[in-house]
Amino acid sequence: MKQYVNMLREFSIPLIAGVIAALLWVNILPESYHNFIYEPKFGYFNFHFVVNDLFMVFFFGIAAAEITKSCAPGGDLYPIKKAINPLLATVGGVLFPVIIYLLFNAVIGDSSLSRGWGIPTATDIALAWLVASVVFGKKHPAVSFLLLLAIADDAVGLVIIAIFYPDPSMSVAPIWLLFIVLGMGVVALLRRIRVQNYWPYILLGGGLTWAGLYKAHLHPALALVFIIPFLPHQQYERLRIFEEDESDSSTLGSFEREWKVLVDFGMFTFGLANAGVELKTVGTVTWLVLISLLVGKTSGIFTMGKIGEKLGYPLPKNVGNKELVLIGVVAGIGLTVALFIAGEAFTDLSVQGAAKMGALLSFVAAIIAIVAGRILKIQRIK
């Protein structure tokens, strides 16, 4: 039974199932779908709020845990020098899509669409890992390179959401950000007195940061991003994405191990709440997002990866030009975080739907990468 559960998680089946369910539901019974998602059903709160503002707290918490582990002594981003090339590639994979989005918007779009520039900046880690494993084989160095890049650009994505996508209907109330400082102070104290159970960190620190972000009119889903780095953790030897590590009994390890299963399966609700796009909802912003993800990610990662190599920070063994191009193509799968940012970037549901369609269509990058891998005869390392 456990192997089937792990297979469902490994292949992102819950998220994909949620996306498919949302697409079918909204295109067959649109009124029923919108009532279910947006009408209050939990007191004053609707399903969309419960998923995006509460459940996603733990999704971004898990992302923060991966970043924290990678930056800790023994992690793949420590010391910083050994991660210079993938980090430079990350810079290209963030900046190039933004530049392409804004340039194309200036030509075929209009100023009302400019808020969507953040949508193509992040990579869907789980789906990218899955596709990269098919293209390169699980043990190919290109997979590790891609995962480091994806983690780093998701970290950038968190910053972009926090700074550039506050609630557009309300002005930011910065005084409430003191709650974030207070929350971080509380968890720093908990760590100092050697509290090992993660619940006090989550409930006390996370509760304060969530309230601070919510009252400041910034996205509260980022609440645990400020808290997770304070959780006591052990020294790591390698990145452990998508691997159960029963030996990690640290506070951080316990949090990640116990919540990752719930988050993985809970992604069905995220897909259901955010992928409800009517197939007729295609507009200029659809193509802006799609082109920025496919072209921007590929060109940015390749260009900055090669610049890093010229500067003396080599690419991994068995990663040449064609592998680097394919890494860029795979990184163009922006599903999860792209959908999330699209929901924050636009309040007009028709524009928001068109932007989300661009994020959904970015899955074509998987097909391109798999086919190109066969044509280019990429050596797979299993």
mmCIF file of C-alpha atoms in Angstrom:
data_model
loop_
_atom_site.group_PDB
_atom_site.id
_atom_site.type_symbol
_atom_site.label_atom_id
_atom_site.label_comp_id
_atom_site.label_asym_id
_atom_site.label_seq_id
_atom_site.Cartn_x
_atom_site.Cartn_y
_atom_site.Cartn_z
ATOM 1 C CA MET A 1 0.000 0.000 0.000
ATOM 2 C CA LYS A 2 2.816 2.390 0.946
ATOM 3 C CA GLN A 3 4.469 1.984 -2.461
ATOM 4 C CA TYR A 4 1.234 3.036 -4.216
ATOM 5 C CA VAL A 5 0.886 6.059 -1.938
ATOM 6 C CA ASN A 6 4.482 7.054 -2.664
ATOM 7 C CA MET A 7 3.916 6.574 -6.394
ATOM 8 C CA LEU A 8 0.894 8.910 -6.305
ATOM 9 C CA ARG A 9 3.006 11.530 -4.539
ATOM 10 C CA GLU A 10 6.056 11.031 -6.748
ATOM 11 C CA PHE A 11 4.081 11.555 -9.942
ATOM 12 C CA SER A 12 2.119 14.539 -8.555
ATOM 13 C CA ILE A 13 -1.133 12.658 -9.179
ATOM 14 C CA PRO A 14 -3.186 14.603 -6.576
ATOM 15 C CA LEU A 15 -2.268 17.971 -8.128
ATOM 16 C CA ILE A 16 -2.875 16.722 -11.683
ATOM 17 C CA ALA A 17 -6.186 15.138 -10.636
ATOM 18 C CA GLY A 18 -7.270 18.417 -9.031
ATOM 19 C CA VAL A 19 -6.393 20.360 -12.184
ATOM 20 C CA ILE A 20 -8.333 17.916 -14.390
ATOM 21 C CA ALA A 21 -11.341 17.923 -12.018
ATOM 22 C CA ALA A 22 -11.414 21.738 -12.006
ATOM 23 C CA LEU A 23 -11.166 21.980 -15.804
ATOM 24 C CA LEU A 24 -13.966 19.451 -16.318
ATOM 25 C CA TRP A 25 -16.224 20.940 -13.651
ATOM 26 C CA VAL A 26 -15.886 24.579 -14.735
ATOM 27 C CA ASN A 27 -16.386 23.749 -18.410
ATOM 28 C CA ILE A 28 -19.425 21.502 -17.831
ATOM 29 C CA LEU A 29 -21.120 23.294 -14.917
ATOM 30 C CA PRO A 30 -19.447 26.710 -14.582
ATOM 31 C CA GLU A 31 -22.006 28.219 -12.212
ATOM 32 C CA SER A 32 -21.855 25.213 -9.890
ATOM 33 C CA TYR A 33 -18.039 25.351 -9.850
ATOM 34 C CA HIS A 34 -17.832 29.075 -9.082
ATOM 35 C CA ASN A 35 -20.442 28.781 -6.330
ATOM 36 C CA PHE A 36 -18.493 25.952 -4.701
ATOM 37 C CA ILE A 37 -15.157 27.771 -4.881
ATOM 38 C CA TYR A 38 -16.191 31.337 -4.064
ATOM 39 C CA GLU A 39 -19.397 31.207 -1.996
ATOM 40 C CA PRO A 40 -18.769 31.229 1.801
ATOM 41 C CA LYS A 41 -19.069 27.730 3.222
ATOM 42 C CA PHE A 42 -16.865 27.924 6.309
ATOM 43 C CA GLY A 43 -18.474 30.768 8.215
ATOM 44 C CA TYR A 44 -17.276 33.907 6.448
ATOM 45 C CA PHE A 45 -14.681 32.012 4.452
ATOM 46 C CA ASN A 46 -14.972 30.298 1.084
ATOM 47 C CA PHE A 47 -13.158 27.237 -0.265
ATOM 48 C CA HIS A 48 -10.674 29.396 -2.177
ATOM 49 C CA PHE A 49 -9.647 31.217 1.017
ATOM 50 C CA VAL A 50 -9.288 28.000 3.007
ATOM 51 C CA VAL A 51 -7.019 26.514 0.318
ATOM 52 C CA ASN A 52 -4.951 29.531 -0.734
ATOM 53 C CA ASP A 53 -4.653 31.353 2.599
ATOM 54 C CA LEU A 54 -4.587 28.435 5.053
ATOM 55 C CA PHE A 55 -3.565 25.170 3.373
ATOM 56 C CA MET A 56 -0.903 26.863 1.235
ATOM 57 C CA VAL A 57 0.778 28.062 4.433
ATOM 58 C CA PHE A 58 2.055 24.502 4.779
ATOM 59 C CA PHE A 59 2.943 24.176 1.088
ATOM 60 C CA PHE A 60 5.208 27.208 1.313
ATOM 61 C CA GLY A 61 6.390 25.950 4.710
ATOM 62 C CA ILE A 62 7.615 22.734 3.070
ATOM 63 C CA ALA A 63 9.289 24.819 0.335
ATOM 64 C CA ALA A 64 10.981 26.890 3.059
ATOM 65 C CA ALA A 65 12.125 23.665 4.753
ATOM 66 C CA GLU A 66 13.816 22.495 1.533
ATOM 67 C CA ILE A 67 15.534 25.865 1.144
ATOM 68 C CA THR A 68 16.644 25.821 4.784
ATOM 69 C CA LYS A 69 18.095 22.312 4.446
ATOM 70 C CA SER A 70 19.890 23.230 1.238
ATOM 71 C CA CYS A 71 21.504 26.287 2.850
ATOM 72 C CA ALA A 72 22.510 24.454 6.050
ATOM 73 C CA PRO A 73 26.066 23.100 6.500
ATOM 74 C CA GLY A 74 26.285 19.968 4.364
ATOM 75 C CA GLY A 75 23.416 21.071 2.105
ATOM 76 C CA ASP A 76 23.673 21.582 -1.632
ATOM 77 C CA LEU A 77 23.680 25.379 -1.382
ATOM 78 C CA TYR A 78 26.432 25.342 1.275
ATOM 79 C CA PRO A 79 28.996 26.704 0.904
ATOM 80 C CA ILE A 80 27.617 29.161 -1.599
ATOM 81 C CA LYS A 81 30.581 28.740 -3.975
ATOM 82 C CA LYS A 82 29.645 25.207 -4.974
ATOM 83 C CA ALA A 83 26.170 26.373 -6.028
ATOM 84 C CA ILE A 84 27.294 29.451 -7.983
ATOM 85 C CA ASN A 85 26.480 28.070 -11.439
ATOM 86 C CA PRO A 86 22.921 26.884 -10.671
ATOM 87 C CA LEU A 87 22.316 30.134 -8.766
ATOM 88 C CA LEU A 88 23.483 32.166 -11.768
ATOM 89 C CA ALA A 89 21.206 30.020 -13.928
ATOM 90 C CA THR A 90 18.419 30.825 -11.471
ATOM 91 C CA VAL A 91 19.014 34.544 -11.997
ATOM 92 C CA GLY A 92 18.668 34.020 -15.752
ATOM 93 C CA GLY A 93 15.603 31.827 -15.235
ATOM 94 C CA VAL A 94 13.908 34.616 -13.288
ATOM 95 C CA LEU A 95 15.046 37.761 -15.111
ATOM 96 C CA PHE A 96 14.714 36.569 -18.708
ATOM 97 C CA PRO A 97 11.028 35.544 -18.380
ATOM 98 C CA VAL A 98 10.256 38.912 -16.756
ATOM 99 C CA ILE A 99 12.040 40.806 -19.522
ATOM 100 C CA ILE A 100 10.355 38.763 -22.259
ATOM 101 C CA TYR A 101 6.935 39.181 -20.616
ATOM 102 C CA LEU A 102 7.294 42.966 -20.382
ATOM 103 C CA LEU A 103 8.744 43.310 -23.898
ATOM 104 C CA PHE A 104 6.008 41.228 -25.511
ATOM 105 C CA ASN A 105 3.387 42.999 -23.424
ATOM 106 C CA ALA A 106 4.640 46.330 -24.764
ATOM 107 C CA VAL A 107 4.121 45.018 -28.307
ATOM 108 C CA ILE A 108 0.947 42.905 -28.169
ATOM 109 C CA GLY A 109 -0.534 43.645 -24.742
ATOM 110 C CA ASP A 110 -1.395 46.717 -22.702
ATOM 111 C CA SER A 111 -0.554 48.319 -19.373
ATOM 112 C CA SER A 112 -3.355 46.474 -17.544
ATOM 113 C CA LEU A 113 -1.485 43.195 -18.075
ATOM 114 C CA SER A 114 1.863 44.392 -16.741
ATOM 115 C CA ARG A 115 1.099 43.040 -13.226
ATOM 116 C CA GLY A 116 1.461 39.521 -14.620
ATOM 117 C CA TRP A 117 5.252 39.745 -14.954
ATOM 118 C CA GLY A 118 5.795 37.619 -11.836
ATOM 119 C CA ILE A 119 3.778 34.644 -13.101
ATOM 120 C CA PRO A 120 6.546 33.037 -15.238
ATOM 121 C CA THR A 121 9.336 33.422 -12.668
ATOM 122 C CA ALA A 122 8.986 30.130 -10.730
ATOM 123 C CA THR A 123 9.372 26.449 -11.613
ATOM 124 C CA ASP A 124 7.082 23.646 -10.421
ATOM 125 C CA ILE A 125 9.638 21.592 -8.457
ATOM 126 C CA ALA A 126 7.705 18.309 -8.338
ATOM 127 C CA LEU A 127 6.739 18.202 -12.009
ATOM 128 C CA ALA A 128 10.161 19.432 -13.117
ATOM 129 C CA TRP A 129 11.800 16.614 -11.137
ATOM 130 C CA LEU A 130 9.422 14.070 -12.669
ATOM 131 C CA VAL A 131 10.056 15.204 -16.256
ATOM 132 C CA ALA A 132 13.817 15.579 -15.703
ATOM 133 C CA SER A 133 13.935 11.993 -14.388
ATOM 134 C CA VAL A 134 12.318 10.806 -17.615
ATOM 135 C CA VAL A 135 14.604 12.886 -19.839
ATOM 136 C CA PHE A 136 17.934 12.356 -18.043
ATOM 137 C CA GLY A 137 17.397 9.414 -15.678
ATOM 138 C CA LYS A 138 17.140 9.913 -11.904
ATOM 139 C CA LYS A 139 20.898 9.825 -11.229
ATOM 140 C CA HIS A 140 22.012 12.229 -13.960
ATOM 141 C CA PRO A 141 23.787 15.337 -12.554
ATOM 142 C CA ALA A 142 21.410 17.474 -14.643
ATOM 143 C CA VAL A 143 18.580 16.460 -12.289
ATOM 144 C CA SER A 144 20.411 17.748 -9.201
ATOM 145 C CA PHE A 145 21.338 20.944 -11.070
ATOM 146 C CA LEU A 146 17.682 21.462 -12.004
ATOM 147 C CA LEU A 147 16.436 20.812 -8.463
ATOM 148 C CA LEU A 148 18.865 23.341 -6.987
ATOM 149 C CA LEU A 149 17.789 25.844 -9.599
ATOM 150 C CA ALA A 150 14.087 25.144 -8.949
ATOM 151 C CA ILE A 151 14.472 25.508 -5.181
ATOM 152 C CA ALA A 152 16.358 28.783 -5.594
ATOM 153 C CA ASP A 153 13.880 30.290 -8.040
ATOM 154 C CA ASP A 154 10.958 29.236 -5.844
ATOM 155 C CA ALA A 155 12.696 31.133 -3.030
ATOM 156 C CA VAL A 156 12.789 34.151 -5.339
ATOM 157 C CA GLY A 157 9.118 33.490 -6.117
ATOM 158 C CA LEU A 158 8.271 33.711 -2.402
ATOM 159 C CA VAL A 159 9.993 37.098 -2.214
ATOM 160 C CA ILE A 160 8.169 38.303 -5.329
ATOM 161 C CA ILE A 161 4.785 37.288 -3.894
ATOM 162 C CA ALA A 162 5.533 38.965 -0.560
ATOM 163 C CA ILE A 163 6.789 42.267 -1.988
ATOM 164 C CA PHE A 164 5.026 42.764 -5.307
ATOM 165 C CA TYR A 165 1.651 41.082 -4.856
ATOM 166 C CA PRO A 166 -0.123 42.552 -1.843
ATOM 167 C CA ASP A 167 -3.939 42.655 -1.795
ATOM 168 C CA PRO A 168 -4.725 45.011 -4.723
ATOM 169 C CA SER A 169 -8.051 46.046 -3.177
ATOM 170 C CA MET A 170 -6.395 47.380 -0.004
ATOM 171 C CA SER A 171 -3.318 49.446 0.684
ATOM 172 C CA VAL A 172 -0.500 47.828 2.635
ATOM 173 C CA ALA A 173 -0.689 48.502 6.383
ATOM 174 C CA PRO A 174 2.994 48.200 7.373
ATOM 175 C CA ILE A 175 2.416 48.666 11.117
ATOM 176 C CA TRP A 176 1.083 45.096 11.249
ATOM 177 C CA LEU A 177 4.412 43.782 9.995
ATOM 178 C CA LEU A 178 5.609 44.199 13.574
ATOM 179 C CA PHE A 179 3.694 40.984 14.243
ATOM 180 C CA ILE A 180 6.161 39.227 11.913
ATOM 181 C CA VAL A 181 9.075 40.583 13.917
ATOM 182 C CA LEU A 182 7.324 39.492 17.103
ATOM 183 C CA GLY A 183 6.672 36.017 15.680
ATOM 184 C CA MET A 184 10.326 35.642 14.682
ATOM 185 C CA GLY A 185 11.358 36.807 18.145
ATOM 186 C CA VAL A 186 9.136 34.181 19.749
ATOM 187 C CA VAL A 187 10.577 31.313 17.670
ATOM 188 C CA ALA A 188 14.118 32.573 18.227
ATOM 189 C CA LEU A 189 13.419 32.332 21.958
ATOM 190 C CA LEU A 190 11.921 28.856 21.562
ATOM 191 C CA ARG A 191 15.056 27.742 19.764
ATOM 192 C CA ARG A 192 17.279 29.335 22.385
ATOM 193 C CA ILE A 193 15.562 27.407 25.197
ATOM 194 C CA ARG A 194 15.882 24.250 23.064
ATOM 195 C CA VAL A 195 12.225 23.506 22.366
ATOM 196 C CA GLN A 196 12.301 20.453 20.078
ATOM 197 C CA ASN A 197 8.600 19.992 19.231
ATOM 198 C CA TYR A 198 7.664 21.979 16.108
ATOM 199 C CA TRP A 199 4.086 22.803 17.201
ATOM 200 C CA PRO A 200 4.993 25.774 19.468
ATOM 201 C CA TYR A 201 6.967 27.248 16.563
ATOM 202 C CA ILE A 202 4.051 26.775 14.150
ATOM 203 C CA LEU A 203 1.231 27.848 16.454
ATOM 204 C CA LEU A 204 2.893 30.736 18.279
ATOM 205 C CA GLY A 205 5.338 32.081 15.710
ATOM 206 C CA GLY A 206 3.321 31.061 12.669
ATOM 207 C CA GLY A 207 0.103 32.392 14.165
ATOM 208 C CA LEU A 208 1.658 35.800 14.764
ATOM 209 C CA THR A 209 3.224 36.026 11.291
ATOM 210 C CA TRP A 210 -0.021 34.870 9.620
ATOM 211 C CA ALA A 211 -2.005 37.529 11.498
ATOM 212 C CA GLY A 212 0.601 40.164 10.679
ATOM 213 C CA LEU A 213 0.604 39.394 6.964
ATOM 214 C CA TYR A 214 -3.190 39.157 6.824
ATOM 215 C CA LYS A 215 -3.760 42.461 8.629
ATOM 216 C CA ALA A 216 -0.996 44.119 6.578
ATOM 217 C CA HIS A 217 -2.864 43.000 3.424
ATOM 218 C CA LEU A 218 0.047 40.824 2.262
ATOM 219 C CA HIS A 219 -0.420 37.169 1.420
ATOM 220 C CA PRO A 220 -0.686 35.148 4.671
ATOM 221 C CA ALA A 221 0.243 31.898 2.902
ATOM 222 C CA LEU A 222 3.861 32.978 3.376
ATOM 223 C CA ALA A 223 3.567 32.957 7.186
ATOM 224 C CA LEU A 224 5.799 29.925 7.808
ATOM 225 C CA VAL A 225 8.523 31.170 5.469
ATOM 226 C CA PHE A 226 9.609 33.471 8.319
ATOM 227 C CA ILE A 227 9.406 30.695 10.927
ATOM 228 C CA ILE A 228 10.809 27.499 9.376
ATOM 229 C CA PRO A 229 14.476 28.656 9.264
ATOM 230 C CA PHE A 230 14.392 28.862 13.087
ATOM 231 C CA LEU A 231 13.443 25.197 13.540
ATOM 232 C CA PRO A 232 16.397 23.219 14.925
ATOM 233 C CA HIS A 233 17.889 20.981 12.239
ATOM 234 C CA GLN A 234 20.777 18.602 11.764
ATOM 235 C CA GLN A 235 23.710 18.762 9.339
ATOM 236 C CA TYR A 236 22.775 17.438 5.903
ATOM 237 C CA GLU A 237 24.920 15.683 3.363
ATOM 238 C CA ARG A 238 22.710 15.954 0.302
ATOM 239 C CA LEU A 239 19.395 17.275 -0.948
ATOM 240 C CA ARG A 240 16.557 14.977 0.049
ATOM 241 C CA ILE A 241 13.688 16.085 -2.142
ATOM 242 C CA PHE A 242 11.007 13.417 -2.641
ATOM 243 C CA GLU A 243 12.846 11.019 -0.319
ATOM 244 C CA GLU A 244 11.609 9.944 3.097
ATOM 245 C CA ASP A 245 14.348 10.389 5.675
ATOM 246 C CA GLU A 246 13.288 8.460 8.765
ATOM 247 C CA SER A 247 16.683 9.076 10.362
ATOM 248 C CA ASP A 248 16.182 12.859 10.556
ATOM 249 C CA SER A 249 14.671 13.289 14.016
ATOM 250 C CA SER A 250 15.358 17.023 14.201
ATOM 251 C CA THR A 251 12.528 19.524 14.635
ATOM 252 C CA LEU A 252 12.774 20.574 10.989
ATOM 253 C CA GLY A 253 12.970 16.960 9.807
ATOM 254 C CA SER A 254 9.897 15.979 11.847
ATOM 255 C CA PHE A 255 7.890 18.903 10.490
ATOM 256 C CA GLU A 256 8.766 18.104 6.895
ATOM 257 C CA ARG A 257 8.233 14.352 7.219
ATOM 258 C CA GLU A 258 4.853 14.671 8.942
ATOM 259 C CA TRP A 259 3.429 17.442 6.771
ATOM 260 C CA LYS A 260 4.801 16.599 3.342
ATOM 261 C CA VAL A 261 2.375 13.702 2.858
ATOM 262 C CA LEU A 262 -0.596 15.911 3.763
ATOM 263 C CA VAL A 263 0.662 18.694 1.519
ATOM 264 C CA ASP A 264 1.286 16.330 -1.411
ATOM 265 C CA PHE A 265 -2.255 14.945 -1.269
ATOM 266 C CA GLY A 266 -3.728 18.312 -0.345
ATOM 267 C CA MET A 267 -2.476 19.666 -3.662
ATOM 268 C CA PHE A 268 -5.656 18.146 -5.098
ATOM 269 C CA THR A 269 -7.564 20.961 -3.374
ATOM 270 C CA PHE A 270 -5.109 23.538 -4.744
ATOM 271 C CA GLY A 271 -5.635 22.275 -8.287
ATOM 272 C CA LEU A 272 -9.400 22.238 -7.755
ATOM 273 C CA ALA A 273 -9.477 25.781 -6.347
ATOM 274 C CA ASN A 274 -7.088 27.413 -8.825
ATOM 275 C CA ALA A 275 -7.238 25.594 -12.170
ATOM 276 C CA GLY A 276 -10.909 26.212 -12.909
ATOM 277 C CA VAL A 277 -10.347 27.909 -16.246
ATOM 278 C CA GLU A 278 -12.931 27.762 -19.006
ATOM 279 C CA LEU A 279 -11.269 26.581 -22.200
ATOM 280 C CA LYS A 280 -12.666 29.586 -24.048
ATOM 281 C CA THR A 281 -10.750 31.819 -21.597
ATOM 282 C CA VAL A 282 -7.727 32.463 -23.757
ATOM 283 C CA GLY A 283 -6.360 35.942 -24.259
ATOM 284 C CA THR A 284 -3.210 37.941 -24.834
ATOM 285 C CA VAL A 285 -1.945 37.257 -21.317
ATOM 286 C CA THR A 286 -2.174 33.507 -22.000
ATOM 287 C CA TRP A 287 0.491 33.786 -24.673
ATOM 288 C CA LEU A 288 2.545 36.274 -22.664
ATOM 289 C CA VAL A 289 2.809 33.801 -19.781
ATOM 290 C CA LEU A 290 3.408 30.776 -22.012
ATOM 291 C CA ILE A 291 6.080 32.420 -24.193
ATOM 292 C CA SER A 292 7.833 33.870 -21.138
ATOM 293 C CA LEU A 293 7.980 30.452 -19.469
ATOM 294 C CA LEU A 294 9.097 28.493 -22.523
ATOM 295 C CA VAL A 295 11.468 30.985 -24.136
ATOM 296 C CA GLY A 296 12.483 33.009 -21.083
ATOM 297 C CA LYS A 297 13.379 30.061 -18.872
ATOM 298 C CA THR A 298 15.296 28.237 -21.599
ATOM 299 C CA SER A 299 17.275 31.239 -22.847
ATOM 300 C CA GLY A 300 17.897 32.650 -19.364
ATOM 301 C CA ILE A 301 19.152 29.414 -17.818
ATOM 302 C CA PHE A 302 21.323 28.553 -20.812
ATOM 303 C CA THR A 303 22.836 32.042 -21.080
ATOM 304 C CA MET A 304 23.637 32.475 -17.390
ATOM 305 C CA GLY A 305 24.810 28.862 -17.042
ATOM 306 C CA LYS A 306 27.349 29.448 -19.811
ATOM 307 C CA ILE A 307 28.387 32.786 -18.323
ATOM 308 C CA GLY A 308 28.970 31.022 -15.009
ATOM 309 C CA GLU A 309 31.127 28.484 -16.804
ATOM 310 C CA LYS A 310 33.177 31.250 -18.429
ATOM 311 C CA LEU A 311 33.649 32.852 -15.002
ATOM 312 C CA GLY A 312 35.216 29.663 -13.677
ATOM 313 C CA TYR A 313 32.191 27.985 -12.089
ATOM 314 C CA PRO A 314 31.843 24.811 -14.149
ATOM 315 C CA LEU A 315 28.687 22.944 -15.023
ATOM 316 C CA PRO A 316 28.307 19.459 -13.517
ATOM 317 C CA LYS A 317 29.879 16.475 -15.202
ATOM 318 C CA ASN A 318 27.838 15.190 -18.193
ATOM 319 C CA VAL A 319 26.039 18.536 -18.501
ATOM 320 C CA GLY A 320 26.915 20.130 -21.837
ATOM 321 C CA ASN A 321 25.105 22.558 -24.116
ATOM 322 C CA LYS A 322 22.250 20.269 -25.101
ATOM 323 C CA GLU A 323 21.660 19.152 -21.492
ATOM 324 C CA LEU A 324 21.660 22.787 -20.331
ATOM 325 C CA VAL A 325 19.091 23.707 -22.991
ATOM 326 C CA LEU A 326 16.852 20.841 -21.883
ATOM 327 C CA ILE A 327 17.200 21.877 -18.241
ATOM 328 C CA GLY A 328 15.886 25.284 -19.290
ATOM 329 C CA VAL A 329 12.975 23.733 -21.178
ATOM 330 C CA VAL A 330 11.981 21.571 -18.196
ATOM 331 C CA ALA A 331 12.229 24.584 -15.880
ATOM 332 C CA GLY A 332 9.543 26.198 -18.045
ATOM 333 C CA ILE A 333 6.909 24.043 -16.319
ATOM 334 C CA GLY A 334 5.499 26.699 -14.004
ATOM 335 C CA LEU A 335 2.239 25.116 -12.945
ATOM 336 C CA THR A 336 1.819 25.412 -9.142
ATOM 337 C CA VAL A 337 3.452 28.721 -8.204
ATOM 338 C CA ALA A 338 2.503 30.259 -11.561
ATOM 339 C CA LEU A 339 -1.165 29.478 -10.880
ATOM 340 C CA PHE A 340 -0.811 30.920 -7.399
ATOM 341 C CA ILE A 341 0.763 34.186 -8.600
ATOM 342 C CA ALA A 342 -1.781 34.484 -11.432
ATOM 343 C CA GLY A 343 -4.532 34.415 -8.813
ATOM 344 C CA GLU A 344 -2.825 37.259 -6.954
ATOM 345 C CA ALA A 345 -1.824 39.333 -9.986
ATOM 346 C CA PHE A 346 -5.271 39.943 -11.470
ATOM 347 C CA THR A 347 -8.637 40.612 -9.857
ATOM 348 C CA ASP A 348 -10.576 40.503 -13.141
ATOM 349 C CA LEU A 349 -11.624 36.839 -13.345
ATOM 350 C CA SER A 350 -11.481 36.719 -17.148
ATOM 351 C CA VAL A 351 -7.909 38.078 -17.235
ATOM 352 C CA GLN A 352 -6.965 35.887 -14.280
ATOM 353 C CA GLY A 353 -8.383 32.857 -16.089
ATOM 354 C CA ALA A 354 -6.457 33.677 -19.254
ATOM 355 C CA ALA A 355 -3.223 34.029 -17.250
ATOM 356 C CA LYS A 356 -3.872 30.707 -15.513
ATOM 357 C CA MET A 357 -4.425 29.101 -18.907
ATOM 358 C CA GLY A 358 -0.897 30.166 -19.860
ATOM 359 C CA ALA A 359 0.422 28.516 -16.692
ATOM 360 C CA LEU A 360 -1.519 25.322 -17.443
ATOM 361 C CA LEU A 361 -0.325 25.230 -21.040
ATOM 362 C CA SER A 362 3.273 25.435 -19.827
ATOM 363 C CA PHE A 363 3.006 21.685 -19.260
ATOM 364 C CA VAL A 364 3.759 21.459 -22.998
ATOM 365 C CA ALA A 365 7.375 22.026 -21.917
ATOM 366 C CA ALA A 366 7.330 18.454 -20.596
ATOM 367 C CA ILE A 367 6.403 17.065 -24.000
ATOM 368 C CA ILE A 368 8.998 19.233 -25.749
ATOM 369 C CA ALA A 369 11.730 18.139 -23.326
ATOM 370 C CA ILE A 370 10.935 14.422 -23.591
ATOM 371 C CA VAL A 371 10.794 14.485 -27.395
ATOM 372 C CA ALA A 372 13.923 16.655 -27.673
ATOM 373 C CA GLY A 373 15.747 14.332 -25.276
ATOM 374 C CA ARG A 374 15.102 11.417 -27.610
ATOM 375 C CA ILE A 375 16.074 13.383 -30.726
ATOM 376 C CA LEU A 376 19.284 14.677 -29.130
ATOM 377 C CA LYS A 377 20.060 11.185 -27.806
ATOM 378 C CA ILE A 378 20.612 12.323 -24.237
ATOM 379 C CA GLN A 379 22.485 9.696 -22.245
ATOM 380 C CA ARG A 380 20.168 8.633 -19.424
ATOM 381 C CA ILE A 381 21.791 7.719 -16.104
ATOM 382 C CA LYS A 382 19.506 5.532 -14.008
#
